[in-house]
GROMACS .gro file of C-alpha atoms in nm:
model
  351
    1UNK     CA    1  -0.464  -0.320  -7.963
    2UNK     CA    2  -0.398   0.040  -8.042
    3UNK     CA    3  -0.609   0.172  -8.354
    4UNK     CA    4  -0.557   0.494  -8.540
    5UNK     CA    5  -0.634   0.628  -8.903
    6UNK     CA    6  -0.243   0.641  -9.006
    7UNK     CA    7   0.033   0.501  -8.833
    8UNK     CA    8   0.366   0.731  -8.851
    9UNK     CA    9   0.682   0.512  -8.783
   10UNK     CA   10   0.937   0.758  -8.705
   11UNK     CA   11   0.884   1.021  -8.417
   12UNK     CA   12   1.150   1.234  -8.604
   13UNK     CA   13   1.060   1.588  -8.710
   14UNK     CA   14   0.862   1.482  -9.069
   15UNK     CA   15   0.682   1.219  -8.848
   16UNK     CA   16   0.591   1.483  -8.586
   17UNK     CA   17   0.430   1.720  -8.883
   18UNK     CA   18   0.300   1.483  -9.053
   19UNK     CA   19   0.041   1.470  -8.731
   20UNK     CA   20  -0.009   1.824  -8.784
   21UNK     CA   21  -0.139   1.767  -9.169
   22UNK     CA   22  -0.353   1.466  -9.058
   23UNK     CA   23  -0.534   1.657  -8.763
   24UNK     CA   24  -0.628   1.925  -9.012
   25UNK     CA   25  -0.771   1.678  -9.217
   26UNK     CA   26  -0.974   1.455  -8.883
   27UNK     CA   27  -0.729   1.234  -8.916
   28UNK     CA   28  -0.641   1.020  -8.594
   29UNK     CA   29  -0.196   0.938  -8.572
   30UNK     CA   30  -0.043   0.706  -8.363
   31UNK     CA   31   0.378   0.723  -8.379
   32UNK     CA   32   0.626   0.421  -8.284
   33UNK     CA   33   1.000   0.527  -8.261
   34UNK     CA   34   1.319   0.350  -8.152
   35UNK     CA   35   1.394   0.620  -7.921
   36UNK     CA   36   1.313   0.662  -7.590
   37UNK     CA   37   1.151   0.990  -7.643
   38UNK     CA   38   1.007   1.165  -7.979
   39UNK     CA   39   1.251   1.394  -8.171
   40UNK     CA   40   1.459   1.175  -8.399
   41UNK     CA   41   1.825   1.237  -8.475
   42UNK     CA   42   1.715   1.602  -8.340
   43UNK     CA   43   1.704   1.518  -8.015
   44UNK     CA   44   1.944   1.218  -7.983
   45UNK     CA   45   2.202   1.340  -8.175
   46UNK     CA   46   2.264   1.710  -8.166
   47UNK     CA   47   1.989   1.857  -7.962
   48UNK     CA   48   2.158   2.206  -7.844
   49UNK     CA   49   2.296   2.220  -8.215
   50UNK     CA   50   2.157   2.546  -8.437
   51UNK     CA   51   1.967   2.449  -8.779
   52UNK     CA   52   1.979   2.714  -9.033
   53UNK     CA   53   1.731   2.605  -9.284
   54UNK     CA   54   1.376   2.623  -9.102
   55UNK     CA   55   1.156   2.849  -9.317
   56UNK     CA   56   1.084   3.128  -9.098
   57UNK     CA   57   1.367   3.055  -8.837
   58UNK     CA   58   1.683   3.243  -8.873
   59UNK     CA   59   1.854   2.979  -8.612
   60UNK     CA   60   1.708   2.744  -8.417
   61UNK     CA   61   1.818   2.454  -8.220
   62UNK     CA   62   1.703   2.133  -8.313
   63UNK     CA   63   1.573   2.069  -7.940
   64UNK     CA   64   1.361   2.368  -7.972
   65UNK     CA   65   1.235   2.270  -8.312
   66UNK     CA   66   1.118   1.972  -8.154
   67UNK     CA   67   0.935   2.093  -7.892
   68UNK     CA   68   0.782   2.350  -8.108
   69UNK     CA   69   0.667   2.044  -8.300
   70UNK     CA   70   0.553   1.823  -8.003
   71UNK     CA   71   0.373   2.175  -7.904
   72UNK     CA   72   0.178   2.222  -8.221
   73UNK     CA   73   0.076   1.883  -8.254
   74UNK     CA   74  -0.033   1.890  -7.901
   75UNK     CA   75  -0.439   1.987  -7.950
   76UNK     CA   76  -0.457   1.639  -8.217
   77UNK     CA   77  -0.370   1.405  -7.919
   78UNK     CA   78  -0.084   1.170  -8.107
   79UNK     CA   79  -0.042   0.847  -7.952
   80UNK     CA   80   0.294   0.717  -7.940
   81UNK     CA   81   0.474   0.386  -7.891
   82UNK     CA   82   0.825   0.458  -7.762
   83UNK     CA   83   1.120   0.250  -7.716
   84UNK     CA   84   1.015   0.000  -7.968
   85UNK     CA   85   1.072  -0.071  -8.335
   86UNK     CA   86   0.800  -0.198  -8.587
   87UNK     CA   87   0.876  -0.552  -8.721
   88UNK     CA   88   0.645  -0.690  -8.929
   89UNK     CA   89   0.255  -0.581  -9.100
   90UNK     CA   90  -0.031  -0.787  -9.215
   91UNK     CA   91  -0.288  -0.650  -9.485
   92UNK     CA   92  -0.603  -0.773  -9.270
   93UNK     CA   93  -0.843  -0.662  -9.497
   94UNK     CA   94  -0.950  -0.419  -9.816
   95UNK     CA   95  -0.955  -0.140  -9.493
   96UNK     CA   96  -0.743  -0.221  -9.207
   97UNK     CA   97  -0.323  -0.299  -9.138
   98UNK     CA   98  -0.185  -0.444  -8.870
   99UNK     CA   99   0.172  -0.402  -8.749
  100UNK     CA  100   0.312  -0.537  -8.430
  101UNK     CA  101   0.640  -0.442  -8.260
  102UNK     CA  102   0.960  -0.636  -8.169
  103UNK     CA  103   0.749  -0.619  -7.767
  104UNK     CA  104   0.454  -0.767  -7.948
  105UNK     CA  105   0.263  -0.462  -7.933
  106UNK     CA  106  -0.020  -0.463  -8.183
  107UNK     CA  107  -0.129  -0.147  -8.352
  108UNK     CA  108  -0.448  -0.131  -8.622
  109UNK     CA  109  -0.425   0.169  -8.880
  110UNK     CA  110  -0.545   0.208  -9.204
  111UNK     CA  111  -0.227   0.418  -9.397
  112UNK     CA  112   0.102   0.346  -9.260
  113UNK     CA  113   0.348   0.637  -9.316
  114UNK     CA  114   0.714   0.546  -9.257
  115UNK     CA  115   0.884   0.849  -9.172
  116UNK     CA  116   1.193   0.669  -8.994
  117UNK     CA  117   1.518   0.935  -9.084
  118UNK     CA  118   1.812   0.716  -9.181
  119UNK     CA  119   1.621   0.404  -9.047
  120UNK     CA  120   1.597   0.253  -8.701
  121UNK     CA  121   1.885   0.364  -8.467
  122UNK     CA  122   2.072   0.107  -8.310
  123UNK     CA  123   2.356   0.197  -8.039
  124UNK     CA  124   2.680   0.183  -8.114
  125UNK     CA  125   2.834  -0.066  -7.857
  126UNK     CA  126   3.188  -0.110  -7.719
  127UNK     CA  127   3.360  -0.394  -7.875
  128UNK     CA  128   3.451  -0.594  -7.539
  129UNK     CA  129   3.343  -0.975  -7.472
  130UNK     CA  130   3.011  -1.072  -7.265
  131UNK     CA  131   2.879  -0.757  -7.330
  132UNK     CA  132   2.553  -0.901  -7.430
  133UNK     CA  133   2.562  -1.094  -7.015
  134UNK     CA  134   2.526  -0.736  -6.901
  135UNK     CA  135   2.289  -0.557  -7.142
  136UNK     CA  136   1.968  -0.468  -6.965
  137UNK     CA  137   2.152  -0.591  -6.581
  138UNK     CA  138   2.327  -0.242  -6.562
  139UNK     CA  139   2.463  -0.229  -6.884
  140UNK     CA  140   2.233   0.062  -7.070
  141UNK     CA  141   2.278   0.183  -7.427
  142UNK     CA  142   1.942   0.472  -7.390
  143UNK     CA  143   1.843   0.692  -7.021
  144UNK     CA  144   1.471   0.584  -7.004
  145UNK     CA  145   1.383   0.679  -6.679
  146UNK     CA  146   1.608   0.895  -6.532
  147UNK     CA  147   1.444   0.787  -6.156
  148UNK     CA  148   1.569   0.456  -6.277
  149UNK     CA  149   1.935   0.574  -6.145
  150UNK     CA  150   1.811   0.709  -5.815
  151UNK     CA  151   2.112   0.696  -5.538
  152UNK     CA  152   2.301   0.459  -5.781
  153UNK     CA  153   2.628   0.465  -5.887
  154UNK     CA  154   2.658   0.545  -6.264
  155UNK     CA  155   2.985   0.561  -6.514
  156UNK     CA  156   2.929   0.698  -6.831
  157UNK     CA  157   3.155   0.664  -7.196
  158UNK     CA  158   3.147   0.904  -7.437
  159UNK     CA  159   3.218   1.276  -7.547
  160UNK     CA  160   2.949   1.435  -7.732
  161UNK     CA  161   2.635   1.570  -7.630
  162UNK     CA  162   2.451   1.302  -7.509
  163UNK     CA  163   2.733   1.178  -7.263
  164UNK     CA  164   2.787   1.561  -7.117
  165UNK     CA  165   2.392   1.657  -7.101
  166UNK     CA  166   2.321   1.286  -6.896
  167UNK     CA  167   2.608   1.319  -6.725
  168UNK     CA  168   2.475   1.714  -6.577
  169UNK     CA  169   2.130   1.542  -6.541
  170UNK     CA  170   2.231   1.246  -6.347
  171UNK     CA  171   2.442   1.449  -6.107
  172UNK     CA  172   2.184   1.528  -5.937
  173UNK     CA  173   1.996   1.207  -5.925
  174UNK     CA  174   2.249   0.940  -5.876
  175UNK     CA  175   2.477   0.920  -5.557
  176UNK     CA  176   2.787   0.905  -5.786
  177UNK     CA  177   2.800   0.971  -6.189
  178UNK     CA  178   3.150   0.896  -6.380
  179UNK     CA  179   3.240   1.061  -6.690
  180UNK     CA  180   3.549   0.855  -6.912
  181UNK     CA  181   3.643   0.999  -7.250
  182UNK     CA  182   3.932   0.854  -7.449
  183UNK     CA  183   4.016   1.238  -7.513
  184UNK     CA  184   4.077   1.533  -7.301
  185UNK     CA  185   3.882   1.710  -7.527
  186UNK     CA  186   3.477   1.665  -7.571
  187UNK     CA  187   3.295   1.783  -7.910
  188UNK     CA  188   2.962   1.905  -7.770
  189UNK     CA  189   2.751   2.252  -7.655
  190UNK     CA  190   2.975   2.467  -7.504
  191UNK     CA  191   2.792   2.515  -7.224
  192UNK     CA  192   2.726   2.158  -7.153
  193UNK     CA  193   3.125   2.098  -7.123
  194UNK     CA  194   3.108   2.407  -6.928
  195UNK     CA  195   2.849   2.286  -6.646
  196UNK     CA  196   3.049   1.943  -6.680
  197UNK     CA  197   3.376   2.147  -6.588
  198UNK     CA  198   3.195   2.344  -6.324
  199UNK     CA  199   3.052   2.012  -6.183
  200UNK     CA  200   3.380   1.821  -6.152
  201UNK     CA  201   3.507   2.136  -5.983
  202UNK     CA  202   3.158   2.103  -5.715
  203UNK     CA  203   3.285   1.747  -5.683
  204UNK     CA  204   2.953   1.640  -5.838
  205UNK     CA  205   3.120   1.474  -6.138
  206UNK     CA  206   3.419   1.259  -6.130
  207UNK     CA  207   3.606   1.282  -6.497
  208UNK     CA  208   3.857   1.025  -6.638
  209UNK     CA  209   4.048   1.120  -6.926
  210UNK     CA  210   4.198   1.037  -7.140
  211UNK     CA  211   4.065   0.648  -7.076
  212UNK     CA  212   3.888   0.400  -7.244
  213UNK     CA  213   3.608   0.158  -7.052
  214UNK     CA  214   3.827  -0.208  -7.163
  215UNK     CA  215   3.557  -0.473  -6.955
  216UNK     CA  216   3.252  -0.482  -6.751
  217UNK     CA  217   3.225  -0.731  -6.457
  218UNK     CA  218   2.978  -0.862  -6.238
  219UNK     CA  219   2.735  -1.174  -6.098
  220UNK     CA  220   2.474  -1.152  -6.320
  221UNK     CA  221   2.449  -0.774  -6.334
  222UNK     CA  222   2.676  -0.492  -6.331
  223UNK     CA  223   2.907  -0.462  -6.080
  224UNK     CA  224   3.233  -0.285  -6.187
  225UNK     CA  225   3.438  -0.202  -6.484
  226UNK     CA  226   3.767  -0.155  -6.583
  227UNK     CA  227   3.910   0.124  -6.737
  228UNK     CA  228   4.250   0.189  -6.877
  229UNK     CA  229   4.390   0.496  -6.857
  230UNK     CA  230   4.656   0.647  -7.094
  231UNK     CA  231   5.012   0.546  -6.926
  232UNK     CA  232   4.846   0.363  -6.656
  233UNK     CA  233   4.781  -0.010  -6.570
  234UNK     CA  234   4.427  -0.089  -6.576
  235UNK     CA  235   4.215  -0.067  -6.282
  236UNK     CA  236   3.812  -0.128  -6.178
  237UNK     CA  237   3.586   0.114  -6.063
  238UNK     CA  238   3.260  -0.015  -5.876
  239UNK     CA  239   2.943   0.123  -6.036
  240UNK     CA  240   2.564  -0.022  -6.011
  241UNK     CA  241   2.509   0.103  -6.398
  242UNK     CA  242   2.789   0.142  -6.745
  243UNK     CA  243   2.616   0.359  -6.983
  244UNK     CA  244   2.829   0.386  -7.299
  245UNK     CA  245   2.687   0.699  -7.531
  246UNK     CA  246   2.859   0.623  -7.859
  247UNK     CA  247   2.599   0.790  -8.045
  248UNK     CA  248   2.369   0.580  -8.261
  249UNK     CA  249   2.415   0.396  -8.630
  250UNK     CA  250   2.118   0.414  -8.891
  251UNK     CA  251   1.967   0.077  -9.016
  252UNK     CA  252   1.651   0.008  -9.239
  253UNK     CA  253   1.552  -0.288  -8.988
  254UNK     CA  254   1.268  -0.545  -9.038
  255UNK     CA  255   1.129  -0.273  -9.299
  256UNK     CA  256   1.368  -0.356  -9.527
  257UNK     CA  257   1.185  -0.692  -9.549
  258UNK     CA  258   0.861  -0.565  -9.621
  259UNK     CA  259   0.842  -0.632  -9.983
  260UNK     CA  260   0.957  -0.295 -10.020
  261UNK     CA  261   1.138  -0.165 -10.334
  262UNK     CA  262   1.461  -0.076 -10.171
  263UNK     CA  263   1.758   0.155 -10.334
  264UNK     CA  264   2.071   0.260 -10.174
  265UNK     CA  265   1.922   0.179  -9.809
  266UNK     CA  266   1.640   0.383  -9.925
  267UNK     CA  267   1.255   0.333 -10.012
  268UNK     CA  268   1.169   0.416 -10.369
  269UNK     CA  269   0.840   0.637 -10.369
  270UNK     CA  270   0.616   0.784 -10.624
  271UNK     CA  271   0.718   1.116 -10.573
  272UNK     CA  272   0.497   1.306 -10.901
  273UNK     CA  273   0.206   1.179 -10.660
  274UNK     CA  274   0.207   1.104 -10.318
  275UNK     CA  275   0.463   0.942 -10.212
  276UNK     CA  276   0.352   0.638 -10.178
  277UNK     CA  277   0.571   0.276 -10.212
  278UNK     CA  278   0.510   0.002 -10.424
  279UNK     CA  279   0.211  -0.138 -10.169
  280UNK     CA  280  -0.080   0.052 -10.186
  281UNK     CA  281  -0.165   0.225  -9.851
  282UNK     CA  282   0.231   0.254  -9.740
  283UNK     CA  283   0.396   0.593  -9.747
  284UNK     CA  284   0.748   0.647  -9.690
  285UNK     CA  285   0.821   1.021  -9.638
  286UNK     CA  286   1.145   1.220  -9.509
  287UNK     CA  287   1.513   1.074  -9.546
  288UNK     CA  288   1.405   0.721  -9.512
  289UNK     CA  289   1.241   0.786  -9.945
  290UNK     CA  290   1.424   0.816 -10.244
  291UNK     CA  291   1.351   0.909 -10.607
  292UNK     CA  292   1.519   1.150 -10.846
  293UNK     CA  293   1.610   1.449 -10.723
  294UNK     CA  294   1.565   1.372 -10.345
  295UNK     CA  295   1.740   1.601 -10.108
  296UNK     CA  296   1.707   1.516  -9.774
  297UNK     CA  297   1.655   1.842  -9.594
  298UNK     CA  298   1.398   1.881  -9.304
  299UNK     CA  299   1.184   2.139  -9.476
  300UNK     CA  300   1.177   1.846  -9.775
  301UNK     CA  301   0.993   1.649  -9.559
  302UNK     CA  302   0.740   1.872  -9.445
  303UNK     CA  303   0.613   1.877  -9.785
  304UNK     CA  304   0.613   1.536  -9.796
  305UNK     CA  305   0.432   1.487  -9.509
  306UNK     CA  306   0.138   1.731  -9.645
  307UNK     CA  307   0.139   1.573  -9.964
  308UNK     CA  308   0.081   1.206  -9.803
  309UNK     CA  309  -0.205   1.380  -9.548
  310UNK     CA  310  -0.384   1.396  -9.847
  311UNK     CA  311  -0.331   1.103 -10.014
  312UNK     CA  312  -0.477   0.926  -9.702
  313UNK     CA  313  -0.732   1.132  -9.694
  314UNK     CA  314  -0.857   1.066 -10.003
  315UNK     CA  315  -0.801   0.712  -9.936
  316UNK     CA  316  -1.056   0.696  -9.603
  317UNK     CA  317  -1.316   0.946  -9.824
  318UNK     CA  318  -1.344   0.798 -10.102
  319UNK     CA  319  -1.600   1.015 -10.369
  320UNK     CA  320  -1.574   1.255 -10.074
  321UNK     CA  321  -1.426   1.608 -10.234
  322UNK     CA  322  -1.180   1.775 -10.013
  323UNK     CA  323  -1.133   2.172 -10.046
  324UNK     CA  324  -0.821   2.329  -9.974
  325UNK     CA  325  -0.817   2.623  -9.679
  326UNK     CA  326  -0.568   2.824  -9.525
  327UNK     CA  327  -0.611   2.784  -9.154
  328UNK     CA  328  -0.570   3.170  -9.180
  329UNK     CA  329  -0.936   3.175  -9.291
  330UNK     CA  330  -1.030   2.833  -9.144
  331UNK     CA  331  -0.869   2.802  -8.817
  332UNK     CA  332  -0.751   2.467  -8.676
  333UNK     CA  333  -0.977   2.265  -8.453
  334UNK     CA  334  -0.836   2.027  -8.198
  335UNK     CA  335  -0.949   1.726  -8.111
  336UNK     CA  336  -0.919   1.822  -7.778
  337UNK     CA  337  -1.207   2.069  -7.801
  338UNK     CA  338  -0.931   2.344  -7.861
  339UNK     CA  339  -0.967   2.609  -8.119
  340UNK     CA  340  -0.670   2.850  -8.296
  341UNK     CA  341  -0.827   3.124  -8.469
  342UNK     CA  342  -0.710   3.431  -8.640
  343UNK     CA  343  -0.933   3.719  -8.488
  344UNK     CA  344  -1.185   3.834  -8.723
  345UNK     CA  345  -1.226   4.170  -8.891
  346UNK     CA  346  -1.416   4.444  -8.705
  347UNK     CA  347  -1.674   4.638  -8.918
  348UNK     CA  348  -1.675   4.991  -8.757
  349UNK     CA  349  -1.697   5.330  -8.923
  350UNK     CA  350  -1.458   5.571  -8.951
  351UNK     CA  351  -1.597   5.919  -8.840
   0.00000   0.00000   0.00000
């Protein structure tokens, strides 16, 4: 059983600060996410793509912004569940939650904030038959483990930035990687589709287009599949691994049947407070909330998050009086022992 003071589901950025606000305040997080890897929409969706609207940051890719996050968050040792999506909760007591995850794993918290973006991702899947006889045998929707693909053959669908960055990475792990895009053209980084270009010319990445993946076949696992390619008759290419990358479509999930009050795919918050839902001790902070005037903007969250850090933290001290200080005068102490300080005045005369 994992145990923390507030449970963050959502690894996207509000999620990530959100840890930030709660280790300022000796508060303990522990973060389940969908994704393979924390980050969000940032860094499933449109990693290498500039964000304008960071306070402070003229431009600044939303990769970077998360690991800028994952940086600062760093000294308050997070815990995180990955690759798994929170299904159900149970009030155990006047103190204590517990929610468990579609793998069963069982977490103990005593705030739960749901920071989860548009919801839980789920992949969006070609529309074939007996796809679901080859899902998890070869058939993969997320890269994992990358090691996972190790001398294997590997053909990959798609034309954004998730197909062209795994397709660079995998070229030089696999013993063959296949790119197949219905277009000639590919909407992502520019110089992703130009190290994709510059591999096919090395040899290092063979690229179908325009074609379309039609069938997957195979004794239990992946074995081949077929693609069709514009003019041609169809034909199968042998592969150990078919990883379509149709990017990813936003559902509420088991949340939604909470007992939460629910508006336009949305959870309804007290937003003149704390952001808190209509059960006491669950937050819902970031895109995932709604109330009036709601923008959903990154920096939106943030605040948010802070907000909610000390709602909870009035909730665990109860009586106890918390006074507001800038970490310019207060610092921030890890709990890793770390320290950040700003260095203090010198008293010296002037002669």
């Amino acid at each position: 059983m994992i145990t923390t003071d507030i449970l963050i589901i959502g690894a996207g950025p509000t999620g990530l600060f959100a840890v930030f606000e709660a280790g300022l305040l000796k508060m303990k997080c522990h973060i389940i996410d969908a994704l393979p890897q924390p980050g969000g929409q940032l860094a499933e969706l449109y990693p290498k793509k500039p964000i304008f609207d960071i306070p402070g940051y003229p431009s600044v890719n939303a990769g970077e912004l998360v690991d800028n996050l994952m940086e600062q968050i760093k000294q308050f040792q997070p815990g995180f569940t990955l690759g798994e999506t929170a299904v159900s909760y149970t009030k155990v007591d006047d103190e204590w939650f517990e929610v468990v995850t579609n793998k069963g794993t069982v977490h103990r918290c005593k705030a739960i904030a749901i920071a989860g973006g548009l919801g839980t991702f789920e992949p969006r899947k070609p529309t074939f038959e007996n796809l679901a006889d080859y899902e998890e045998k070869g058939l993969e929707y997320f890269v994992k483990e990358p090691e996972h693909f190790r001398n294997k053959k590997v053909v990959i669908a798609g034309g954004g930035d998730s197909a062209l960055d795994w397709s660079v990475f995998l070229s030089n792990v696999a013993s063959e990687v296949t790119l197949i895009h219905r277009r000639n053209e590919f909407r992502g980084a520019l110089d992703s589709v130009e190290k994709v270009q510059e591999l096919k010319n090395q040899g290092k990445i063979k690229l179908i287009t325009p074609a379309e993946v039609t069938g997957v076949k195979g004794d239990g696992k992946v074995e081949a599949i077929t693609v069709a390619v514009d003019g041609q008759d169809p034909y199968d290419i042998e592969t150990d691994y078919f990883i379509p990358l149709f990017g990813l479509t936003p559902k509420l999930g088991e949340i939604g049947n909470w007992g939460l009050n629910i508006e336009k795919n949305a959870i309804v918050v007290n937003n003149a407070l704390d952001y808190q839902t209509n059960i006491d001790g669950i937050y819902a902070i970031g895109d995932i909330n709604t109330y009036p005037g709601k923008l959903k903007l990154i920096l939106c969250g943030f605040h948010e998050a802070t907000l909610m850090c000390q709602s909870v933290y009035n909730r665990l001290n109860p009586g106890k009086k918390f006074v507001l200080k800038y970490t310019t005068v207060s610092g921030v102490d890890g709990f890793d022992g770390s320290r950040k300080e700003a260095e203090k005045a010198v008293v010296k005369k002037i002669d």
